[in-house]
Short mmCIF file of N, CA, C and O in Angstrom, two decimals:
data_model
loop_
_atom_site.label_atom_id
_atom_site.label_comp_id
_atom_site.label_asym_id
_atom_site.label_seq_id
_atom_site.Cartn_x
_atom_site.Cartn_y
_atom_site.Cartn_z
N HIS A 1 -0.38 -10.56 14.73
CA HIS A 1 -0.32 -9.68 13.57
C HIS A 1 0.61 -10.21 12.48
O HIS A 1 0.37 -9.99 11.31
N ILE A 2 1.66 -10.88 12.86
CA ILE A 2 2.70 -11.25 11.91
C ILE A 2 2.19 -12.20 10.84
O ILE A 2 2.36 -11.95 9.65
N LYS A 3 1.56 -13.27 11.24
CA LYS A 3 1.12 -14.26 10.26
C LYS A 3 0.10 -13.69 9.27
O LYS A 3 0.24 -13.90 8.07
N PRO A 4 -0.93 -12.96 9.74
CA PRO A 4 -1.87 -12.38 8.77
C PRO A 4 -1.20 -11.42 7.79
O PRO A 4 -1.55 -11.39 6.61
N VAL A 5 -0.23 -10.63 8.25
CA VAL A 5 0.46 -9.70 7.36
C VAL A 5 1.21 -10.48 6.29
O VAL A 5 1.15 -10.15 5.10
N LEU A 6 1.92 -11.52 6.69
CA LEU A 6 2.65 -12.34 5.73
C LEU A 6 1.71 -12.97 4.72
O LEU A 6 1.99 -12.99 3.52
N LEU A 7 0.59 -13.47 5.20
CA LEU A 7 -0.40 -14.07 4.30
C LEU A 7 -0.98 -13.02 3.36
O LEU A 7 -1.16 -13.29 2.16
N GLY A 8 -1.25 -11.83 3.87
CA GLY A 8 -1.79 -10.77 3.03
C GLY A 8 -0.84 -10.37 1.92
O GLY A 8 -1.25 -10.17 0.78
N LEU A 9 0.44 -10.29 2.26
CA LEU A 9 1.44 -9.95 1.24
C LEU A 9 1.56 -11.07 0.22
O LEU A 9 1.70 -10.83 -0.98
N SER A 10 1.49 -12.30 0.68
CA SER A 10 1.55 -13.45 -0.23
C SER A 10 0.35 -13.47 -1.17
O SER A 10 0.47 -13.83 -2.34
N GLU A 11 -0.82 -13.09 -0.66
CA GLU A 11 -2.03 -13.07 -1.47
C GLU A 11 -1.93 -12.05 -2.61
O GLU A 11 -2.63 -12.17 -3.62
N LEU A 12 -1.06 -11.06 -2.44
CA LEU A 12 -0.84 -10.09 -3.51
C LEU A 12 0.03 -10.65 -4.62
O LEU A 12 0.26 -10.00 -5.62
N GLY A 13 0.55 -11.86 -4.39
CA GLY A 13 1.40 -12.49 -5.39
C GLY A 13 2.88 -12.32 -5.13
O GLY A 13 3.70 -12.63 -5.98
N LEU A 14 3.22 -11.82 -3.94
CA LEU A 14 4.62 -11.66 -3.59
C LEU A 14 5.22 -12.99 -3.14
O LEU A 14 4.59 -13.73 -2.39
N ASP A 15 6.43 -13.26 -3.60
CA ASP A 15 7.10 -14.49 -3.14
C ASP A 15 7.85 -14.19 -1.84
O ASP A 15 7.90 -13.05 -1.38
N ASP A 16 8.43 -15.22 -1.25
CA ASP A 16 9.09 -15.08 0.05
C ASP A 16 10.22 -14.05 0.03
O ASP A 16 10.36 -13.26 0.98
N SER A 17 10.99 -14.02 -1.03
CA SER A 17 12.11 -13.07 -1.09
C SER A 17 11.59 -11.63 -1.21
O SER A 17 12.19 -10.71 -0.65
N GLN A 18 10.49 -11.44 -1.91
CA GLN A 18 9.91 -10.11 -2.03
C GLN A 18 9.35 -9.64 -0.69
O GLN A 18 9.53 -8.48 -0.30
N VAL A 19 8.67 -10.55 0.01
CA VAL A 19 8.14 -10.22 1.34
C VAL A 19 9.29 -9.85 2.28
O VAL A 19 9.23 -8.86 3.00
N GLU A 20 10.36 -10.63 2.23
CA GLU A 20 11.53 -10.36 3.07
C GLU A 20 12.11 -8.98 2.74
O GLU A 20 12.46 -8.21 3.64
N ASN A 21 12.18 -8.65 1.46
CA ASN A 21 12.69 -7.36 1.03
C ASN A 21 11.83 -6.22 1.59
O ASN A 21 12.34 -5.21 2.08
N ILE A 22 10.52 -6.36 1.50
CA ILE A 22 9.60 -5.34 2.00
C ILE A 22 9.77 -5.16 3.50
O ILE A 22 9.85 -4.03 4.00
N ILE A 23 9.83 -6.26 4.23
CA ILE A 23 9.95 -6.20 5.69
C ILE A 23 11.30 -5.59 6.08
O ILE A 23 11.38 -4.82 7.04
N THR A 24 12.34 -5.89 5.33
CA THR A 24 13.65 -5.31 5.60
C THR A 24 13.61 -3.79 5.39
O THR A 24 14.19 -3.04 6.18
N LYS A 25 12.94 -3.35 4.35
CA LYS A 25 12.83 -1.92 4.05
C LYS A 25 11.95 -1.18 5.06
O LYS A 25 12.18 -0.02 5.36
N PHE A 26 10.90 -1.87 5.53
CA PHE A 26 9.93 -1.21 6.41
C PHE A 26 9.42 -2.19 7.48
O PHE A 26 8.30 -2.69 7.41
N PRO A 27 10.24 -2.46 8.50
CA PRO A 27 9.87 -3.42 9.55
C PRO A 27 8.56 -3.13 10.28
O PRO A 27 7.86 -4.07 10.67
N PRO A 28 8.17 -1.86 10.48
CA PRO A 28 6.90 -1.63 11.18
C PRO A 28 5.69 -2.28 10.51
O PRO A 28 4.66 -2.51 11.15
N LEU A 29 5.80 -2.60 9.22
CA LEU A 29 4.70 -3.24 8.51
C LEU A 29 4.24 -4.52 9.22
O LEU A 29 3.06 -4.86 9.20
N MET A 30 5.16 -5.17 9.88
CA MET A 30 4.82 -6.43 10.56
C MET A 30 3.87 -6.23 11.73
O MET A 30 3.24 -7.17 12.18
N THR A 31 3.76 -5.01 12.22
CA THR A 31 2.89 -4.74 13.37
C THR A 31 1.50 -4.28 12.94
O THR A 31 0.63 -4.09 13.77
N TYR A 32 1.29 -4.09 11.64
CA TYR A 32 0.03 -3.57 11.15
C TYR A 32 -1.03 -4.65 11.06
O TYR A 32 -0.73 -5.83 10.90
N SER A 33 -2.26 -4.23 11.14
CA SER A 33 -3.39 -5.13 11.00
C SER A 33 -3.69 -5.36 9.53
O SER A 33 -3.75 -4.41 8.74
N LEU A 34 -3.89 -6.61 9.17
CA LEU A 34 -4.25 -6.95 7.79
C LEU A 34 -5.57 -6.29 7.41
O LEU A 34 -5.70 -5.68 6.36
N GLU A 35 -6.55 -6.40 8.31
CA GLU A 35 -7.90 -5.89 8.01
C GLU A 35 -8.01 -4.37 8.11
O GLU A 35 -8.72 -3.75 7.34
N ASP A 36 -7.29 -3.78 9.07
CA ASP A 36 -7.42 -2.34 9.30
C ASP A 36 -6.44 -1.50 8.50
O ASP A 36 -6.69 -0.32 8.28
N ASN A 37 -5.32 -2.09 8.08
CA ASN A 37 -4.30 -1.30 7.39
C ASN A 37 -4.02 -1.80 5.98
O ASN A 37 -4.17 -1.04 5.01
N LEU A 38 -3.57 -3.04 5.85
CA LEU A 38 -3.09 -3.53 4.56
C LEU A 38 -4.20 -3.64 3.52
O LEU A 38 -4.05 -3.12 2.40
N LYS A 39 -5.29 -4.30 3.86
CA LYS A 39 -6.36 -4.47 2.87
C LYS A 39 -6.96 -3.13 2.42
O LYS A 39 -7.17 -2.93 1.23
N PRO A 40 -7.24 -2.20 3.36
CA PRO A 40 -7.75 -0.90 2.89
C PRO A 40 -6.77 -0.15 1.99
O PRO A 40 -7.18 0.51 1.04
N GLN A 41 -5.47 -0.27 2.29
CA GLN A 41 -4.48 0.38 1.45
C GLN A 41 -4.51 -0.19 0.03
O GLN A 41 -4.53 0.56 -0.95
N VAL A 42 -4.50 -1.51 -0.06
CA VAL A 42 -4.52 -2.16 -1.37
C VAL A 42 -5.80 -1.79 -2.11
O VAL A 42 -5.76 -1.47 -3.32
N GLN A 43 -6.92 -1.78 -1.43
CA GLN A 43 -8.19 -1.40 -2.06
C GLN A 43 -8.13 0.04 -2.57
O GLN A 43 -8.61 0.34 -3.66
N PHE A 44 -7.53 0.93 -1.80
CA PHE A 44 -7.39 2.33 -2.21
C PHE A 44 -6.62 2.45 -3.52
O PHE A 44 -7.04 3.14 -4.44
N TRP A 45 -5.49 1.75 -3.61
CA TRP A 45 -4.68 1.81 -4.83
C TRP A 45 -5.46 1.24 -6.02
O TRP A 45 -5.39 1.77 -7.12
N LYS A 46 -6.22 0.18 -5.77
CA LYS A 46 -7.00 -0.41 -6.86
C LYS A 46 -8.12 0.52 -7.31
O LYS A 46 -8.44 0.60 -8.49
N GLU A 47 -8.71 1.24 -6.37
CA GLU A 47 -9.77 2.20 -6.71
C GLU A 47 -9.21 3.35 -7.56
O GLU A 47 -9.95 3.98 -8.30
N LEU A 48 -7.91 3.58 -7.45
CA LEU A 48 -7.27 4.61 -8.28
C LEU A 48 -6.95 4.08 -9.68
O LEU A 48 -6.44 4.81 -10.52
N GLY A 49 -7.24 2.79 -9.91
CA GLY A 49 -7.05 2.22 -11.23
C GLY A 49 -5.82 1.33 -11.38
O GLY A 49 -5.51 0.90 -12.49
N MET A 50 -5.14 1.06 -10.28
CA MET A 50 -3.96 0.20 -10.36
C MET A 50 -4.38 -1.26 -10.39
O MET A 50 -5.31 -1.66 -9.69
N ASP A 51 -3.69 -2.07 -11.20
CA ASP A 51 -3.95 -3.50 -11.19
C ASP A 51 -3.04 -4.17 -10.15
O ASP A 51 -2.24 -3.50 -9.50
N ASP A 52 -3.19 -5.47 -9.97
CA ASP A 52 -2.42 -6.18 -8.94
C ASP A 52 -0.91 -6.01 -9.13
O ASP A 52 -0.18 -5.81 -8.16
N ALA A 53 -0.46 -6.08 -10.37
CA ALA A 53 0.98 -5.95 -10.63
C ALA A 53 1.49 -4.56 -10.24
O ALA A 53 2.58 -4.42 -9.68
N GLN A 54 0.69 -3.54 -10.52
CA GLN A 54 1.09 -2.18 -10.17
C GLN A 54 1.09 -1.97 -8.65
O GLN A 54 1.97 -1.31 -8.12
N VAL A 55 0.09 -2.53 -7.98
CA VAL A 55 0.04 -2.43 -6.52
C VAL A 55 1.26 -3.12 -5.92
O VAL A 55 1.93 -2.57 -5.04
N THR A 56 1.56 -4.31 -6.41
CA THR A 56 2.72 -5.06 -5.91
C THR A 56 4.00 -4.27 -6.15
O THR A 56 4.84 -4.16 -5.24
N LYS A 57 4.16 -3.72 -7.32
CA LYS A 57 5.36 -2.94 -7.64
C LYS A 57 5.48 -1.73 -6.72
O LYS A 57 6.57 -1.42 -6.22
N THR A 58 4.37 -1.06 -6.47
CA THR A 58 4.37 0.11 -5.59
C THR A 58 4.79 -0.28 -4.17
O THR A 58 5.62 0.39 -3.56
N ILE A 59 4.23 -1.37 -3.67
CA ILE A 59 4.57 -1.82 -2.32
C ILE A 59 6.04 -2.24 -2.25
O ILE A 59 6.73 -1.96 -1.27
N MET A 60 6.51 -2.89 -3.30
CA MET A 60 7.92 -3.30 -3.34
C MET A 60 8.85 -2.09 -3.32
O MET A 60 9.86 -2.09 -2.63
N GLN A 61 8.52 -1.08 -4.08
CA GLN A 61 9.40 0.08 -4.19
C GLN A 61 9.25 1.05 -3.02
O GLN A 61 10.23 1.68 -2.62
N PHE A 62 8.04 1.19 -2.51
CA PHE A 62 7.77 2.16 -1.46
C PHE A 62 6.91 1.57 -0.34
O PHE A 62 5.78 2.00 -0.12
N PRO A 63 7.43 0.58 0.38
CA PRO A 63 6.62 -0.04 1.43
C PRO A 63 6.20 0.93 2.53
O PRO A 63 5.19 0.71 3.20
N GLN A 64 6.90 2.04 2.66
CA GLN A 64 6.56 3.04 3.66
C GLN A 64 5.17 3.63 3.42
O GLN A 64 4.52 4.10 4.35
N LEU A 65 4.71 3.60 2.17
CA LEU A 65 3.37 4.10 1.86
C LEU A 65 2.30 3.36 2.67
O LEU A 65 1.26 3.93 2.98
N MET A 66 2.57 2.11 3.01
CA MET A 66 1.60 1.33 3.76
C MET A 66 1.43 1.88 5.17
O MET A 66 0.46 1.58 5.85
N GLY A 67 2.37 2.71 5.60
CA GLY A 67 2.29 3.30 6.93
C GLY A 67 1.56 4.63 6.97
O GLY A 67 1.28 5.17 8.03
N TYR A 68 1.23 5.18 5.80
CA TYR A 68 0.54 6.47 5.75
C TYR A 68 -0.95 6.28 6.01
O TYR A 68 -1.57 5.34 5.52
N SER A 69 -1.52 7.18 6.74
CA SER A 69 -2.95 7.15 7.00
C SER A 69 -3.72 7.44 5.72
O SER A 69 -3.43 8.42 5.01
N LEU A 70 -4.70 6.60 5.42
CA LEU A 70 -5.53 6.83 4.25
C LEU A 70 -6.34 8.12 4.41
O LEU A 70 -6.38 8.96 3.52
N GLU A 71 -6.98 8.27 5.55
CA GLU A 71 -7.90 9.38 5.77
C GLU A 71 -7.17 10.70 6.01
O GLU A 71 -7.64 11.75 5.61
N GLU A 72 -6.04 10.65 6.69
CA GLU A 72 -5.35 11.88 7.05
C GLU A 72 -4.24 12.27 6.07
O GLU A 72 -3.77 13.40 6.10
N ASN A 73 -3.82 11.36 5.22
CA ASN A 73 -2.68 11.65 4.37
C ASN A 73 -2.97 11.37 2.88
O ASN A 73 -2.96 12.28 2.06
N LEU A 74 -3.18 10.11 2.55
CA LEU A 74 -3.25 9.73 1.14
C LEU A 74 -4.49 10.25 0.42
O LEU A 74 -4.38 10.82 -0.66
N LYS A 75 -5.65 10.06 1.00
CA LYS A 75 -6.87 10.51 0.33
C LYS A 75 -6.89 12.04 0.14
O LYS A 75 -7.22 12.51 -0.95
N PRO A 76 -6.50 12.82 1.16
CA PRO A 76 -6.45 14.27 0.93
C PRO A 76 -5.45 14.67 -0.16
O PRO A 76 -5.71 15.59 -0.94
N LYS A 77 -4.33 13.99 -0.23
CA LYS A 77 -3.34 14.31 -1.26
C LYS A 77 -3.86 13.97 -2.65
O LYS A 77 -3.67 14.73 -3.60
N VAL A 78 -4.51 12.84 -2.78
CA VAL A 78 -5.09 12.45 -4.07
C VAL A 78 -6.18 13.45 -4.46
O VAL A 78 -6.26 13.88 -5.61
N GLN A 79 -6.99 13.85 -3.50
CA GLN A 79 -8.04 14.83 -3.77
C GLN A 79 -7.44 16.16 -4.23
O GLN A 79 -7.91 16.77 -5.18
N TRP A 80 -6.37 16.59 -3.58
CA TRP A 80 -5.68 17.82 -3.96
C TRP A 80 -5.17 17.74 -5.40
O TRP A 80 -5.31 18.68 -6.17
N LEU A 81 -4.57 16.59 -5.74
CA LEU A 81 -4.07 16.40 -7.11
C LEU A 81 -5.22 16.46 -8.12
O LEU A 81 -5.08 17.04 -9.20
N LYS A 82 -6.37 15.87 -7.76
CA LYS A 82 -7.53 15.91 -8.65
C LYS A 82 -8.01 17.35 -8.84
O LYS A 82 -8.40 17.74 -9.93
N GLU A 83 -7.97 18.13 -7.75
CA GLU A 83 -8.38 19.52 -7.84
C GLU A 83 -7.44 20.33 -8.74
O GLU A 83 -7.85 21.33 -9.32
N LEU A 84 -6.20 19.88 -8.86
CA LEU A 84 -5.25 20.53 -9.74
C LEU A 84 -5.43 20.09 -11.20
O LEU A 84 -4.74 20.60 -12.09
N GLY A 85 -6.32 19.12 -11.41
CA GLY A 85 -6.60 18.66 -12.76
C GLY A 85 -5.89 17.36 -13.14
O GLY A 85 -5.93 16.94 -14.29
N ILE A 86 -5.25 16.74 -12.18
CA ILE A 86 -4.58 15.46 -12.44
C ILE A 86 -5.57 14.36 -12.15
O ILE A 86 -6.10 14.27 -11.05
N ASP A 87 -5.84 13.50 -13.14
CA ASP A 87 -6.82 12.44 -12.93
C ASP A 87 -6.14 11.13 -12.52
O ASP A 87 -4.91 11.03 -12.48
N ASP A 88 -6.96 10.13 -12.21
CA ASP A 88 -6.47 8.83 -11.72
C ASP A 88 -5.50 8.16 -12.68
O ASP A 88 -4.62 7.44 -12.27
N SER A 89 -5.66 8.39 -13.96
CA SER A 89 -4.82 7.70 -14.94
C SER A 89 -3.39 8.25 -14.94
O SER A 89 -2.49 7.62 -15.47
N GLN A 90 -3.18 9.41 -14.35
CA GLN A 90 -1.86 10.02 -14.35
C GLN A 90 -1.15 9.64 -13.08
O GLN A 90 0.00 9.70 -12.92
#
């Protein structure tokens, strides 16, 4: 798991010091699957309209978000916000 995660973070444009910072903030990230966790998370953020720089910034500031379930946590929360009238651009 470790090498694919590191490669996945590097593919986002993160340098070694940024990857180290993320892992220091949220060590469990190293145990996640690139295909089952990281890539779907990044795709989710992009579908909300975030570009690569915004996704990278979000991961840098809040790496714990990568540990949240898309189906059980993030998608329902985004749907709830949309129901309140908040759109993707906000």
